[in-house]
Coordinates of C-alpha atoms and ligand atoms in Angstrom, one line a residue:
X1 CA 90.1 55.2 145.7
X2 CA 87.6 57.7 146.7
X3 CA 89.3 58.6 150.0
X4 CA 92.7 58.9 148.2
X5 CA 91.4 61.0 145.7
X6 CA 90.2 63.5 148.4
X7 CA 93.6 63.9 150.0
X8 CA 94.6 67.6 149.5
X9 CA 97.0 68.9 147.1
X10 CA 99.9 71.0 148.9
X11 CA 99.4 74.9 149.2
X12 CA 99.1 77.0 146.2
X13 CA 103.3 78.0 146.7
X14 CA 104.1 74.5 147.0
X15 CA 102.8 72.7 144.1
X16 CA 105.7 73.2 142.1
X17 CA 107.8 71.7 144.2
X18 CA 105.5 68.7 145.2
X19 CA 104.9 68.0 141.2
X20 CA 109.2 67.9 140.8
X21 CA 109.7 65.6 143.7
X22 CA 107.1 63.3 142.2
X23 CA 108.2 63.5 139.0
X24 CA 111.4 62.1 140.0
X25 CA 109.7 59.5 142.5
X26 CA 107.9 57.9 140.0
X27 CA 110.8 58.1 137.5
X28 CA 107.9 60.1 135.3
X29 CA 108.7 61.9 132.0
X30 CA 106.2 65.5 131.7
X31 CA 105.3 66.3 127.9
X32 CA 103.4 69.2 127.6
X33 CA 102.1 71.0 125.0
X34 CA 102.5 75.1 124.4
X35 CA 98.6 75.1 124.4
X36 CA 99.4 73.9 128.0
X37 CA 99.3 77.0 130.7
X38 CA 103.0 78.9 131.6
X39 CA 103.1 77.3 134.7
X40 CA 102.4 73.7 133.3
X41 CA 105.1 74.2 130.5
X42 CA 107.7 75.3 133.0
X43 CA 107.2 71.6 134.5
X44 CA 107.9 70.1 131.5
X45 CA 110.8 68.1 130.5
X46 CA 110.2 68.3 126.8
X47 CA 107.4 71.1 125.6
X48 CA 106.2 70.9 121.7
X49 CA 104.2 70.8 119.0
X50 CA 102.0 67.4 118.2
X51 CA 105.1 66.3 116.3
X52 CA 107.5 66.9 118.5
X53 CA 105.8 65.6 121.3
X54 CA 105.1 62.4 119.3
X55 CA 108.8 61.9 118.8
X56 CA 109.4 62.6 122.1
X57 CA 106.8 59.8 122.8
X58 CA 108.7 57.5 120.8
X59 CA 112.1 57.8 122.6
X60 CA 110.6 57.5 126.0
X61 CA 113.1 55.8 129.2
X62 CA 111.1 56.8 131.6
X63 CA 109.0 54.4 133.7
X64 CA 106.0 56.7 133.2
X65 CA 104.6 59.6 131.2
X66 CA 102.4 62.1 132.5
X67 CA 101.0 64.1 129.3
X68 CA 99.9 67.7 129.7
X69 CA 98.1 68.1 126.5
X70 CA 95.0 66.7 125.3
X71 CA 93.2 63.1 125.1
X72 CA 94.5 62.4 121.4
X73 CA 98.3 63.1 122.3
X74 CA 98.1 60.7 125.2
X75 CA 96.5 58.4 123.7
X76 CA 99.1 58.7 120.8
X77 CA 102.2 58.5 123.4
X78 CA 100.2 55.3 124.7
X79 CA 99.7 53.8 121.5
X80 CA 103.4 54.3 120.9
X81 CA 104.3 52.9 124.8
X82 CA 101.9 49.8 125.4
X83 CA 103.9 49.0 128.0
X84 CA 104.2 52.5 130.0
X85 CA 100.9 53.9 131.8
X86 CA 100.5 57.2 130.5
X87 CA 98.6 59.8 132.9
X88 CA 96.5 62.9 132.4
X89 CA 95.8 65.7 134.9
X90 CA 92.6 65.4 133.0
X91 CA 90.7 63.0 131.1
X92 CA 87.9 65.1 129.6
X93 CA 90.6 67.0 127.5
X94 CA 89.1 66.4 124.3
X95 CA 89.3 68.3 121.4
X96 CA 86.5 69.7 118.6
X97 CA 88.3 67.9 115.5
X98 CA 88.5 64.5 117.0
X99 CA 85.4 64.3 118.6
X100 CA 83.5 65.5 115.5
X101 CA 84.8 62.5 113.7
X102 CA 83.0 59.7 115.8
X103 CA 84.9 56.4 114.6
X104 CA 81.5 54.8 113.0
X105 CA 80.3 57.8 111.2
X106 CA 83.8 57.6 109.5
X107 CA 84.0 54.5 108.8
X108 CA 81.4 54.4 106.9
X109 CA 82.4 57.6 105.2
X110 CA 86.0 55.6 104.3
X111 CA 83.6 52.4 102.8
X112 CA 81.6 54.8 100.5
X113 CA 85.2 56.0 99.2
X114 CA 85.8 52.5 98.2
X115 CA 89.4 52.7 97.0
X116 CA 90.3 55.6 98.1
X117 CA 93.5 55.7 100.9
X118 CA 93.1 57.5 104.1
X119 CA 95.3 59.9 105.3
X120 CA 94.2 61.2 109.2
X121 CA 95.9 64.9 111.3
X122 CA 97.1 64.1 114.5
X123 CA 93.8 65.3 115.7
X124 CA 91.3 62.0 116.4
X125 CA 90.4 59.1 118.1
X126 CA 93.0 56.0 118.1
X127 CA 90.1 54.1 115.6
X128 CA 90.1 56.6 113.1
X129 CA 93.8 56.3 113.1
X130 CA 93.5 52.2 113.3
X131 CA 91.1 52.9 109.8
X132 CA 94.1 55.4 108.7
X133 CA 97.0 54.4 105.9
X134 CA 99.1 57.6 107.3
X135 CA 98.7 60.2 109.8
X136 CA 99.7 63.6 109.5
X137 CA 100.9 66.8 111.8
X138 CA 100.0 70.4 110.8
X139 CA 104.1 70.5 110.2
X140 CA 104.7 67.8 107.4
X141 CA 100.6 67.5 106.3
X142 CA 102.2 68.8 102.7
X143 CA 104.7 66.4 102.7
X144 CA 102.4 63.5 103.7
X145 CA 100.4 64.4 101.2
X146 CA 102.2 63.7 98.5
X147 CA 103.1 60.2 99.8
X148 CA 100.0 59.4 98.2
X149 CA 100.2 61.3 94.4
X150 CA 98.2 59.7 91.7
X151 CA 95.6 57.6 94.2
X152 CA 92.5 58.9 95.8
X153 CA 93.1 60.4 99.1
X154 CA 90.7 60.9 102.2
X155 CA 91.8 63.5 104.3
X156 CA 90.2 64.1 107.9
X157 CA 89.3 65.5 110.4
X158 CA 90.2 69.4 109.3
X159 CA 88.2 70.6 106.8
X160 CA 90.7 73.8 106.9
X161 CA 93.9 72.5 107.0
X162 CA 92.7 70.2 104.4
X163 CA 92.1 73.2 102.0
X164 CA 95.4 74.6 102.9
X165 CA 96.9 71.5 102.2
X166 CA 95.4 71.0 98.5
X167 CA 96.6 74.7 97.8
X168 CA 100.2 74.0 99.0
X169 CA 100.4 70.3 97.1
X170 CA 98.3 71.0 94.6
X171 CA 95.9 68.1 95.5
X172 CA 92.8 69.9 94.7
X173 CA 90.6 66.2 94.8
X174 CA 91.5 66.0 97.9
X175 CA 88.2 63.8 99.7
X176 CA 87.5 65.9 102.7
X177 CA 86.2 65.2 106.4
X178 CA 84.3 68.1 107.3
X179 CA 85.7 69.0 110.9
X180 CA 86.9 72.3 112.2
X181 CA 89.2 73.6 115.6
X182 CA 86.4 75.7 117.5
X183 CA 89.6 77.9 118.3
X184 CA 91.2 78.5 115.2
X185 CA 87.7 79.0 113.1
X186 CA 87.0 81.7 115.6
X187 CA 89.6 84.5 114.6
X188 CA 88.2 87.6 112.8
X189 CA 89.1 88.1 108.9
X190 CA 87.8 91.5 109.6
X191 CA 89.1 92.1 112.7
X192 CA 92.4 91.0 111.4
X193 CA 92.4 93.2 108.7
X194 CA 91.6 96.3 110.7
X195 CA 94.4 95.2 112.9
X196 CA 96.7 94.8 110.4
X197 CA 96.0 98.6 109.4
X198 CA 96.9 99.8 112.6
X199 CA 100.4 97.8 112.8
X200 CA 101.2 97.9 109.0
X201 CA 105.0 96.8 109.8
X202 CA 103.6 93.7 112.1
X203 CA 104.4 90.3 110.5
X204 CA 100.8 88.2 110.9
X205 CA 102.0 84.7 111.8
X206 CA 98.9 81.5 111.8
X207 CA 98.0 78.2 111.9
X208 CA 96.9 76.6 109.2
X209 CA 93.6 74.9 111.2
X210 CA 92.3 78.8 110.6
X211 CA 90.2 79.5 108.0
X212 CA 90.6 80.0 104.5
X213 CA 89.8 84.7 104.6
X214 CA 92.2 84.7 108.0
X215 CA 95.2 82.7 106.0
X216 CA 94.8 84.7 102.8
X217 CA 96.0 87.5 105.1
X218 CA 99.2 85.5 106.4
X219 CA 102.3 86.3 106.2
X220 CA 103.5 83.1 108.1
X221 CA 101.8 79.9 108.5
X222 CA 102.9 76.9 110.0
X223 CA 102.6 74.3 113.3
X224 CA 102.8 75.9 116.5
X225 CA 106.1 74.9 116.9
X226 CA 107.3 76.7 113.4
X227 CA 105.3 79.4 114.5
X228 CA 107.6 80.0 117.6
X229 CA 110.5 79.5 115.5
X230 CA 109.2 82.3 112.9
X231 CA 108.4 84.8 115.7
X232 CA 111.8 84.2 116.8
X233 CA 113.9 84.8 113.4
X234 CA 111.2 87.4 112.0
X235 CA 112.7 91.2 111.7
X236 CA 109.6 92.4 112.1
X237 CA 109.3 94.0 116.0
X238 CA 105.5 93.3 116.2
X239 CA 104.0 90.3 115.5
X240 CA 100.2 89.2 115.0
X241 CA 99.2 85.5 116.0
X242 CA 96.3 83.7 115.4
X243 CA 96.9 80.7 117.1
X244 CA 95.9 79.2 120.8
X245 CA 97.3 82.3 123.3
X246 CA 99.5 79.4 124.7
X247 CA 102.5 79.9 122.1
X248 CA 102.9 83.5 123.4
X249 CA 104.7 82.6 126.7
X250 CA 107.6 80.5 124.8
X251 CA 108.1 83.6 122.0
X252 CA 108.1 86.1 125.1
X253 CA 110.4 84.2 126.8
X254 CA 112.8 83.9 123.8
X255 CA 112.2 87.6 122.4
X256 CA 111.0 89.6 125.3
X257 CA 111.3 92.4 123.4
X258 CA 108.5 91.5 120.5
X259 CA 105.4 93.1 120.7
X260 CA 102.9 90.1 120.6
X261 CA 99.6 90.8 119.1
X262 CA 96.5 88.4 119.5
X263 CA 94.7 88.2 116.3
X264 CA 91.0 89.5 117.2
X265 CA 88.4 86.9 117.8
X266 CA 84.2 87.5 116.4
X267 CA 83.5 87.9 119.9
X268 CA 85.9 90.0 121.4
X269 CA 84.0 89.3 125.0
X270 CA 85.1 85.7 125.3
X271 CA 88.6 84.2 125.7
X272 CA 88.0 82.1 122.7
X273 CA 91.5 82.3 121.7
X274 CA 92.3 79.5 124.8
X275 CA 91.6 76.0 123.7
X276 CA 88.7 75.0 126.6
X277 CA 90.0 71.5 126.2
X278 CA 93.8 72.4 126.6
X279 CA 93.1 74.4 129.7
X280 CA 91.0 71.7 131.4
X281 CA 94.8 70.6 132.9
X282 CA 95.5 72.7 136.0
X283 CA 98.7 72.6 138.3
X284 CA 96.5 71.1 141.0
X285 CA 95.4 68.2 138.5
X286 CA 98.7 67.0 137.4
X287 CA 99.7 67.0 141.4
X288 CA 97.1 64.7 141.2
X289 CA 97.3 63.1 138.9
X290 CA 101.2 62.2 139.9
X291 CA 100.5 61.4 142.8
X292 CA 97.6 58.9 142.0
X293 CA 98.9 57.8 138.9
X294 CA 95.3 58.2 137.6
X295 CA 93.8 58.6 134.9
X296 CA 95.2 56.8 132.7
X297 CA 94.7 56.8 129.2
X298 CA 93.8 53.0 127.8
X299 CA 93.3 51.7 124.2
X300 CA 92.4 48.4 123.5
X301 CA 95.0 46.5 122.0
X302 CA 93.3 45.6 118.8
X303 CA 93.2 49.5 118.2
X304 CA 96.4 49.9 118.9
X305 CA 98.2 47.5 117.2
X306 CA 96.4 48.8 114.1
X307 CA 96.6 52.7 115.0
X308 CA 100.9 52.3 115.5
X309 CA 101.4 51.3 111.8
X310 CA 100.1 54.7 110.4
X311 CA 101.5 56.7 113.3
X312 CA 105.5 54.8 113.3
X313 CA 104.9 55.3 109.3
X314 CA 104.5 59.1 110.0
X315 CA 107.5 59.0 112.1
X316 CA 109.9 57.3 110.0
X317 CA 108.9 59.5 106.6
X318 CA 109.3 63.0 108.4
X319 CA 112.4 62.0 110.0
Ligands
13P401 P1 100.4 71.6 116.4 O1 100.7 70.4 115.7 O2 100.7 72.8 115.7 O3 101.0 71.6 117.8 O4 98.8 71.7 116.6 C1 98.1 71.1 117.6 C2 96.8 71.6 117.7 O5 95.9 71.1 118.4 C3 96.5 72.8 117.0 O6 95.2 73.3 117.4
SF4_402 FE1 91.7 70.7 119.2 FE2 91.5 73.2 118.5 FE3 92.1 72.6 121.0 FE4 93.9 72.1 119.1 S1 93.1 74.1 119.7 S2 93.3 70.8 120.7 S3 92.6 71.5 117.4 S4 90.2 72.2 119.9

């Protein structure tokens, strides 16, 4: 294991290539995210947002999947295929929302709700989703939402799309998980506004795991993959994005001739705007990870079983 694990990857030029042929040796299937890097989502047989890839997931006739994303989206594909091993360039791809919802710490936050249901984004662990009665994608969160009118409702891990949410469905007792995305709290209100003076005729387009002053100043908001689709059927020639940096090479591609604008971070000195996590997941790594068909991403069958229901339920209502 450890002398396999040395053997070099192919040169820098040949990687591509290398990371094709095994994709068809292994008869592997590569979902990527567009948080993934250009090169990764150029690999890609189906690229997406958390919903799409999800579905994608679901559909799977490959005899492998190799997921370029982050720990929670595999482990959702493998919930979804117990039978399939699913592979990551790189397990340590967590993410800030569903590692600040440790499964014990909500559970017991769930028992002193006693009644209430539990709805859960797309964004934690496979045993918060095993305590979950739905889950939810920043794309139908509204809609899920209101699956649930007239009973108490949890709603975890995002503290931010959870206030978006309540102002869209007008669920304003909404029981709330405080979490946050480190990379969508970090855009500047501020520096957003001054932007927004400079380009008056830009369109701003965001996520809706940014917070409440950057959203007020939306003119768009939506998943990453509505995003896209916005920037794409927008009139407006210059668009402002505060979203993961990711989504830009998918709108270039498919209007070269927008000008893309990064909403400003508070520290304009760090790259803040690139999901840490995300980027873990290198060429090089998936090669390896292809190759080796290591890591994989496991989840104990008992959590499983249970975490499917809300996550198939999810499915079949946003159909
Ligand atoms: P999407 O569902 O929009 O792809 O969001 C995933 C995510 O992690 C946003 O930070
Ligand atoms: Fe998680 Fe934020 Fe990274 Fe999305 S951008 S994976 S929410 S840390």
């Amino acid at each position: 294991m450890a002398a396999e694990a040395a053997l070099p990857s192919p040169p820098a030029g040949e990687l591509e290539e290398a990371i094709l042929a095994l994709k068809r040796e292994r008869r592997a299937v590569l979902l990527a995210h567009y948080y993934q890097e250009s090169e990764v989502q150029d690999l890609a047989d189906v690229v997406g947002d958390s919903l799409a890839l999800a579905r994608a997931a679901q559909r799977v006739d490959a005899d492998v999947i190799v997921f370029c994303g982050v720990h929670f989206m595999a482990e959702t594909a493998k919930i979804l295929n117990p039978d399939k091993p699913v592979v990551v360039p790189d397990l340590d791809a967590g993410c800030s929302l569903a590692d600040g919802c440790p499964a014990d710490a909500f559970r017991e936050f769930v028992e002193s709700h006693a009644g209430a249901r539990v709805l859960s984004y797309i964004n934690c662990s496979a045993e918060v989703k095993a305590m979950s009665d739905l889950i939810c994608t920043s794309s139908n969160a509204v809609q899920m939402v209101r699956v649930f009118d007239g009973q108490p409702l949890i709603f975890a891990p995002d503290r931010h799309l959870a206030r978006y949410v309540a102002r869209e469905s007008g669920r304003e007792d909404l029981i709330v998980w405080p979490g946050s995305c480190v990379v969508h709290e970090q855009f500047s209100a501020r520096g957003l506004a001054e932007l927004r003076i400079r380009h008056p005729d830009a369109e701003v387009l965001a996520h809706p795991e940014c917070e409440e002053a950057v959203l007020d100043q939306a003119d768009f908001i939506g998943s990453t993959t509505r995003i896209i689709e916005r920037a794409v059927a927008s009139p407006a020639k210059t668009l402002i994005i505060a979203t993961e940096d990711g989504v830009f090479h998918e709108i270039g591609r498919r209007v070269p001739e927008k000008v893309l604008l990064q909403a400003p971070g508070m520290d304009e000195s760090c790259a803040c705007n690139r999901c840490p996590y995300m980027r873990l997941n290198t060429l090089e790594k998936l090669h390896r990870c292809l190759r080796d068909l290591e890591p994989q991403v496991t989840v104990p069958e008992e959590i499983r079983a249970r975490a499917a229901v809300p996550i198939e339920r999810m499915l079949e209502l946003s159909r």
